[in-house]
mmCIF file of C-alpha atoms in Angstrom:
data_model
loop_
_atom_site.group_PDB
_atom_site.id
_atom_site.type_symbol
_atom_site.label_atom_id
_atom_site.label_comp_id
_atom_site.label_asym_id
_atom_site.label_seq_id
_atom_site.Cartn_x
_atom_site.Cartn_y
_atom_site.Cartn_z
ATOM 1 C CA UNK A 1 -18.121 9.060 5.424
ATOM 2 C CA UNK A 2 -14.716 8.778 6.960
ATOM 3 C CA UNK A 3 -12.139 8.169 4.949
ATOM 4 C CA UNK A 4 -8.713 5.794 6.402
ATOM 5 C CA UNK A 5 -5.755 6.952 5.346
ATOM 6 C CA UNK A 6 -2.752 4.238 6.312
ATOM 7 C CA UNK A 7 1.231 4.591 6.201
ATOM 8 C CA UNK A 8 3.783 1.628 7.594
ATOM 9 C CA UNK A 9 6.520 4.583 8.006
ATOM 10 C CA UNK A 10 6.586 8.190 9.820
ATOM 11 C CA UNK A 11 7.955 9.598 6.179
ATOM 12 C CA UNK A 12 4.931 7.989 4.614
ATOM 13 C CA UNK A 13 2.230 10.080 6.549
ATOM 14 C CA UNK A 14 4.033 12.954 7.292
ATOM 15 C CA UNK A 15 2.945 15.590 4.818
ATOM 16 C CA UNK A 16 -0.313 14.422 5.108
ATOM 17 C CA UNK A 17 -0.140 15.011 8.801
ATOM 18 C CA UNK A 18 0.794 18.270 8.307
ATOM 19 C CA UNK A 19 -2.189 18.969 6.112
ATOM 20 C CA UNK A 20 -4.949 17.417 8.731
ATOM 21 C CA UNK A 21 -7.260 20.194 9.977
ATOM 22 C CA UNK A 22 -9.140 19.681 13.087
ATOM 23 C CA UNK A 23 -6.944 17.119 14.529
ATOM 24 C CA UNK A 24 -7.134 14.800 16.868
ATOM 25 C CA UNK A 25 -5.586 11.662 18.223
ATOM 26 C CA UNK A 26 -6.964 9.081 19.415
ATOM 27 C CA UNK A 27 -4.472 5.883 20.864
ATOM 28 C CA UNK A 28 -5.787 2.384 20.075
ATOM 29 C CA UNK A 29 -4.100 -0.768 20.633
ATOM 30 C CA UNK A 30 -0.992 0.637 20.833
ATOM 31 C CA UNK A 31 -1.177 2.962 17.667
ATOM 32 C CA UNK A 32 -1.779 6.742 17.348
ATOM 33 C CA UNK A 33 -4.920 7.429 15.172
ATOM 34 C CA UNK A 34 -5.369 11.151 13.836
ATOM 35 C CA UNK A 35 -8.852 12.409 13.043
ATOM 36 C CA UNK A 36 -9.431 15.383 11.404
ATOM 37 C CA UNK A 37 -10.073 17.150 7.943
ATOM 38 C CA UNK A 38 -7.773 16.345 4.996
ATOM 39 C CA UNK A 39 -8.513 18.004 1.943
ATOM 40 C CA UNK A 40 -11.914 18.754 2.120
ATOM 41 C CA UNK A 41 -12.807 14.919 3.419
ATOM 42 C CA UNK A 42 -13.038 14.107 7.411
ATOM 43 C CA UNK A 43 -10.270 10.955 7.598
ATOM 44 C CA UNK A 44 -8.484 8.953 10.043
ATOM 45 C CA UNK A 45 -4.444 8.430 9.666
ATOM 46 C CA UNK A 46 -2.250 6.494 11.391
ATOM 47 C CA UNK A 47 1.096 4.846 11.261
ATOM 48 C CA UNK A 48 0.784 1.166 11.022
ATOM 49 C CA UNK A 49 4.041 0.060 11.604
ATOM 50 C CA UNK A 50 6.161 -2.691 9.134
ATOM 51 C CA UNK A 51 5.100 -6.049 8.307
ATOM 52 C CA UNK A 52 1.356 -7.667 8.111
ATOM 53 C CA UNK A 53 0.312 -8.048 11.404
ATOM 54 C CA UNK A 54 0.877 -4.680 12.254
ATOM 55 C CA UNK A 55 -1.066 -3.563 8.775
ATOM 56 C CA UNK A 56 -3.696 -6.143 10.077
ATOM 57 C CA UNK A 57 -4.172 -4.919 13.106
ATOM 58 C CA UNK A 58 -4.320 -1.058 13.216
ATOM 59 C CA UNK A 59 -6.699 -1.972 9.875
ATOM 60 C CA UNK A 60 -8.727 -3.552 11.807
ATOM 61 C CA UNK A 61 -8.947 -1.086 14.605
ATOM 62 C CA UNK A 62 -9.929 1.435 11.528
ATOM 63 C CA UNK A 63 -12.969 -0.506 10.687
ATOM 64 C CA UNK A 64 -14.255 -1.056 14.170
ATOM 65 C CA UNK A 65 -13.480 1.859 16.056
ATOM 66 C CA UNK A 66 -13.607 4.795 13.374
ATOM 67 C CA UNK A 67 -16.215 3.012 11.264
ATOM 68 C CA UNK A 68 -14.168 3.873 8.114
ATOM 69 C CA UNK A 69 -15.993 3.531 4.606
ATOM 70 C CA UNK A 70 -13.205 3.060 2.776
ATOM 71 C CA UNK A 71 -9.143 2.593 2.577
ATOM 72 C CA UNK A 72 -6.253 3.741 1.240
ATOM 73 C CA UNK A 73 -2.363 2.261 1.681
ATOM 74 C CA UNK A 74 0.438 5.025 0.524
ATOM 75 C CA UNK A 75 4.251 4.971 0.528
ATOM 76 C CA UNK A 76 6.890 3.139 -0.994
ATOM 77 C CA UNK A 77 7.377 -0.080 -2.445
ATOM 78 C CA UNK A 78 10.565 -2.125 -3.990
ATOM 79 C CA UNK A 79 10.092 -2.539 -8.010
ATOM 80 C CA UNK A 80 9.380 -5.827 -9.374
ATOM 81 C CA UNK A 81 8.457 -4.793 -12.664
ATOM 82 C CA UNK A 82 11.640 -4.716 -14.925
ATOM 83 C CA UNK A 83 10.072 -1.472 -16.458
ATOM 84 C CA UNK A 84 9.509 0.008 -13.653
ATOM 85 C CA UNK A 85 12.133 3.184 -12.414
ATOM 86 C CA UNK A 86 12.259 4.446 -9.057
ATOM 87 C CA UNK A 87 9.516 7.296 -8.516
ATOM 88 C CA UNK A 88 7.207 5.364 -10.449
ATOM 89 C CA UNK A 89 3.777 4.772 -9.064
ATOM 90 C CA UNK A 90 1.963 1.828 -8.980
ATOM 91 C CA UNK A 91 -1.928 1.097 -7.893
ATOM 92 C CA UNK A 92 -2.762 -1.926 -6.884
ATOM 93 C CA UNK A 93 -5.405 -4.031 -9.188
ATOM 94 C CA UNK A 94 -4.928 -6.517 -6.104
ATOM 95 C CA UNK A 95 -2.771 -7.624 -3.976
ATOM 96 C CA UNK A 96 -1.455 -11.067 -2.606
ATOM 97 C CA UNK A 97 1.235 -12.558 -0.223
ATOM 98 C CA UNK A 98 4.061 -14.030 -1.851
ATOM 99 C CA UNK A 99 5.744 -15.321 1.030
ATOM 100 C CA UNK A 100 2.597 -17.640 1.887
ATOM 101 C CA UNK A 101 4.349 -21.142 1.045
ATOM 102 C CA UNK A 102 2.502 -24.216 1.453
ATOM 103 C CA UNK A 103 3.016 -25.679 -1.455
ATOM 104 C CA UNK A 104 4.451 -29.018 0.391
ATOM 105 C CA UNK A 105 0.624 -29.738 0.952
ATOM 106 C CA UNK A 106 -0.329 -29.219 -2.488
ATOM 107 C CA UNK A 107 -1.329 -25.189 -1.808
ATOM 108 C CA UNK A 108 0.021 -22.963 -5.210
ATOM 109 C CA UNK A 109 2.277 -20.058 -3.651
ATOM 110 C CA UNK A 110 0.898 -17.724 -2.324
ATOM 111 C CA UNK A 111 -2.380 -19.525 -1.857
ATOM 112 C CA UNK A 112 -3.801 -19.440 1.488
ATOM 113 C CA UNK A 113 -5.111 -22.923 2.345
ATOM 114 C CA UNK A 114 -8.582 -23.304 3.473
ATOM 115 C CA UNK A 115 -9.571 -20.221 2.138
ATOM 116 C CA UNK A 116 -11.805 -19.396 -0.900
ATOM 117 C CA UNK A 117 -9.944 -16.152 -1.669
ATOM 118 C CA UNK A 118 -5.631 -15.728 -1.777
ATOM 119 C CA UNK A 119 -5.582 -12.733 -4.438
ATOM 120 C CA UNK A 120 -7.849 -10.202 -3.106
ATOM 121 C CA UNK A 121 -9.033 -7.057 -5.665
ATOM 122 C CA UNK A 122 -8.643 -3.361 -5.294
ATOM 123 C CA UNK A 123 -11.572 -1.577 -5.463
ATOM 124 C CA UNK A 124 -12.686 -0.027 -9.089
ATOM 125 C CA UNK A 125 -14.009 2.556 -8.706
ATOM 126 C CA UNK A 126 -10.910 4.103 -6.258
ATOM 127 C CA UNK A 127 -8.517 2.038 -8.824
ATOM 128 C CA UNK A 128 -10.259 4.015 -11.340
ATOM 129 C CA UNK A 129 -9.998 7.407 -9.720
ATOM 130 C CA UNK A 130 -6.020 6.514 -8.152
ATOM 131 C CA UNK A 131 -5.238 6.192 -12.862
ATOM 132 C CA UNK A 132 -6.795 9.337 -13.597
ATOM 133 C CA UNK A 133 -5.079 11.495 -10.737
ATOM 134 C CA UNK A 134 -1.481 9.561 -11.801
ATOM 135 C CA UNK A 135 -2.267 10.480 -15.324
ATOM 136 C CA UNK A 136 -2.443 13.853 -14.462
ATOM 137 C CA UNK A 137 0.469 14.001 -12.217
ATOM 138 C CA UNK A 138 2.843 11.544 -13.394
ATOM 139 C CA UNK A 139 2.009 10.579 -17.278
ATOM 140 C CA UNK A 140 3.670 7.702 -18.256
ATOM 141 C CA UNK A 141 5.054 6.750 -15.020
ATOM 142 C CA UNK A 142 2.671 4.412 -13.337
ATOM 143 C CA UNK A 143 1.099 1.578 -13.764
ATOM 144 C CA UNK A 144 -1.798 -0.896 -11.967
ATOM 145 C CA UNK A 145 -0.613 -4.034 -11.310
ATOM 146 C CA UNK A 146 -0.577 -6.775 -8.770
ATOM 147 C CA UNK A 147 1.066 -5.706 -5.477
ATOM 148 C CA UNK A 148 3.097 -8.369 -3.694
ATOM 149 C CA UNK A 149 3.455 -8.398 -0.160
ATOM 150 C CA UNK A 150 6.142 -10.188 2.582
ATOM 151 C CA UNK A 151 7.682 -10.289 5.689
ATOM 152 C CA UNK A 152 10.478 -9.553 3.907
ATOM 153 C CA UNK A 153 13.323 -7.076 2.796
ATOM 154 C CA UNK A 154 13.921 -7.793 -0.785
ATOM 155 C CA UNK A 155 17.160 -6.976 -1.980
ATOM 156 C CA UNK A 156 18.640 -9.833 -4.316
ATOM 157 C CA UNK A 157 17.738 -9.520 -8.379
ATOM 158 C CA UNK A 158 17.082 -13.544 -8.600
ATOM 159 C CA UNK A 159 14.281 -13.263 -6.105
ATOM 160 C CA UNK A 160 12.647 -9.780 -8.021
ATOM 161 C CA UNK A 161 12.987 -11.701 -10.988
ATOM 162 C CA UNK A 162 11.106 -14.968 -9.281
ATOM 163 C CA UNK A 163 8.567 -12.863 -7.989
ATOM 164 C CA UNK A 164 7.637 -11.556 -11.146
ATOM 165 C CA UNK A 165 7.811 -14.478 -12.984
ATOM 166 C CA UNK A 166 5.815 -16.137 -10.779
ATOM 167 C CA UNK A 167 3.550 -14.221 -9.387
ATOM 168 C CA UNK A 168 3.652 -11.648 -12.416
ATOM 169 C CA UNK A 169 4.046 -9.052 -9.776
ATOM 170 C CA UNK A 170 4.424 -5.019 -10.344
ATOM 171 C CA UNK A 171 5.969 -4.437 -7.093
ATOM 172 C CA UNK A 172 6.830 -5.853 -3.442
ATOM 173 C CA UNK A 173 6.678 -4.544 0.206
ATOM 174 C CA UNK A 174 5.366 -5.690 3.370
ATOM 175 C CA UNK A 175 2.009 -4.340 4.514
ATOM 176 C CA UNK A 176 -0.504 -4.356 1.185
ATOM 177 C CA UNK A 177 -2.096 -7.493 1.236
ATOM 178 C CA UNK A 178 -2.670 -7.602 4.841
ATOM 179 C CA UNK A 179 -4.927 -4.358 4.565
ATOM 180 C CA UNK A 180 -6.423 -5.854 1.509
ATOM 181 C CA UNK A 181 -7.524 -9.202 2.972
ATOM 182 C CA UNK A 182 -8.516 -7.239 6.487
ATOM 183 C CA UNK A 183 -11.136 -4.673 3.852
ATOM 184 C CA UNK A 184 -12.220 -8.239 2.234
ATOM 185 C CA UNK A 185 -12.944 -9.717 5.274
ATOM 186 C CA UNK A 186 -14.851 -6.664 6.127
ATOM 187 C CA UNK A 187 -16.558 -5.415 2.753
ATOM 188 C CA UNK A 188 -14.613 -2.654 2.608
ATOM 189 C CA UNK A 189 -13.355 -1.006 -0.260
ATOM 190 C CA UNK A 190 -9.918 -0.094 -0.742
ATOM 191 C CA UNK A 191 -6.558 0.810 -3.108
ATOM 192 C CA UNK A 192 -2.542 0.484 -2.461
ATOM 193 C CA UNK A 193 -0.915 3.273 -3.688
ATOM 194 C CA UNK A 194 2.977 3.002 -4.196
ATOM 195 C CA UNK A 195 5.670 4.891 -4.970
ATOM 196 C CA UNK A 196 9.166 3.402 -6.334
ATOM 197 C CA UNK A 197 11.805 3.968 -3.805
ATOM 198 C CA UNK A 198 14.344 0.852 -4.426
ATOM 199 C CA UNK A 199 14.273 -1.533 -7.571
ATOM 200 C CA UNK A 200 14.109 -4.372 -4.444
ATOM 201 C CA UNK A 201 17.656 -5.929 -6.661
ATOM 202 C CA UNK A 202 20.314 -5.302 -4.132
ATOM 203 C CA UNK A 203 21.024 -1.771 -4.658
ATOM 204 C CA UNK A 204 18.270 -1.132 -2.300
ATOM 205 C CA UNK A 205 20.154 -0.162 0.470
ATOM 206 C CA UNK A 206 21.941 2.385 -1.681
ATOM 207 C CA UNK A 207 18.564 4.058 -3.053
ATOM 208 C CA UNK A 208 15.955 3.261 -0.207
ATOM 209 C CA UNK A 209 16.944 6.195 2.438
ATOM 210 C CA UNK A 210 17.666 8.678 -0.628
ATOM 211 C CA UNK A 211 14.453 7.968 -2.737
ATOM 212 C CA UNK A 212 11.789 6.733 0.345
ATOM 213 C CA UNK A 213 11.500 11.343 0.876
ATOM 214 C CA UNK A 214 10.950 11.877 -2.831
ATOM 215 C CA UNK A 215 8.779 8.879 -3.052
ATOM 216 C CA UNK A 216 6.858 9.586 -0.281
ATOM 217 C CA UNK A 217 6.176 12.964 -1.755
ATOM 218 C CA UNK A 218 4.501 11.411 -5.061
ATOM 219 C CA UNK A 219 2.161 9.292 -2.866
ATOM 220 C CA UNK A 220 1.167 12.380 -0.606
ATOM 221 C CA UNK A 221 0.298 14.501 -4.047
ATOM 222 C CA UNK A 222 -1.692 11.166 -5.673
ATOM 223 C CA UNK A 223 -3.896 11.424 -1.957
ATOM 224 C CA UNK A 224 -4.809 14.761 -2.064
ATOM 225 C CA UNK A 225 -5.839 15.008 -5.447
ATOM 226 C CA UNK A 226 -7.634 11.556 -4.938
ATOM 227 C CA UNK A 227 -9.492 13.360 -1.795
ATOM 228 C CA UNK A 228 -9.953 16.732 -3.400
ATOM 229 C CA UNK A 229 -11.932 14.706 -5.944
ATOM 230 C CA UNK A 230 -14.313 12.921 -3.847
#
């Protein structure tokens, strides 16, 4: 089985580029896709870009032209969780999109109208395996919880503490959800993993280019181990 292995960032893919054996690259719709050996497990890796669509798409292109049997989302994320420090981890237990509003129709937020399923559920079993490698590498600093995703930069402590309260929300960024509804839509199985780099509160520009490295680092170690125990 091939494993897919996404990143929205260069910095969030890196190191794990530099681990692929046997590589290749293959260019779909406008994305670089890197085949090879990672870990002991043949994968695919590629660089989806920022925001939804592009998670959507090169998702997407994963499933139909690599036949992938199962996903996983690394890099960095804003903290929503008021317990939550930066380097933290969290995995997703699902994910939604907070900045789907249509609540002047009578839609909750983040409730995508016409549609049987808005909150969409990590897989167990990888859920299961992304706790016990985090236990081992970082006790006591992660935690699964809901990820929330946006086309949005958040960087203003009344809207972290909205987003929490309303959607009870463990982090925020801008690409989780899309993945996870694209594996829904297909059957697919998959996890978010996220490391801390901002507390998303308006300090973010302060921390984000200083922790996104050392963040970045945390998810790589939390992939390997995950593949090495596959």
């Amino acid at each position: 089985m091939t494993i897919g292995i996404i990143g929205a960032m260069n910095e969030e893919i890196a190191l794990l580029l530099e681990a692929l054996t046997d590589k290749h690259e293959v260019q779909a719709a406008g994305t670089t896709y890197y085949t090879g050996i990672l870990y002991g497990q043949n994968v695919v890796i590629c660089k989806s870009g920022v925001g939804k669509v592009n998670a959507a798409v090169t998702t997407q292109v994963m499933i139909d032209r690599f036949d992938v049997g199962k996903v996983l989302f690394t890099g960095v994320a804003g903290a929503v969780d008021p317990e939550l420090n930066i380097g933290d981890i969290v995995i997703s237990s699902a994910c939604l999109q907070h900045d789907m509003d249509v609540t002047p129709l009578g839609f909750k937020r983040g409730e995508i109208p016409y549609q049987e399923e808005s909150i969409f559920a990590a897989d167990p079993a990888l859920v299961q395996l992304a706790q016990t490698v985090c236990e081992s590498r970082f006790p006591g600093r992660y935690r699964t919880g809901i990820v929330l995703s946006g086309d949005q930069f958040i960087a203003s402590r009344d809207k972290v503490r909205e987003l929490h309260e309303t959607f009870q929300g463990a982090c925020t960024e801008m690409e989780g959800s899309a993945v996870a509804q694209t594996c829904a839509r297909n059957s697919l199985p998959f996890v978010v993993i996220r490391s801390m780099s901002d507390r998303a509160d308006g300090s973010a520009d302060m921390n984000f280019a200083e922790f996104t490295v050392m963040a970045s680092k945390h998810s790589h170690l939390i992939i390997q181990d995950m593949l090495q125990s596959m």
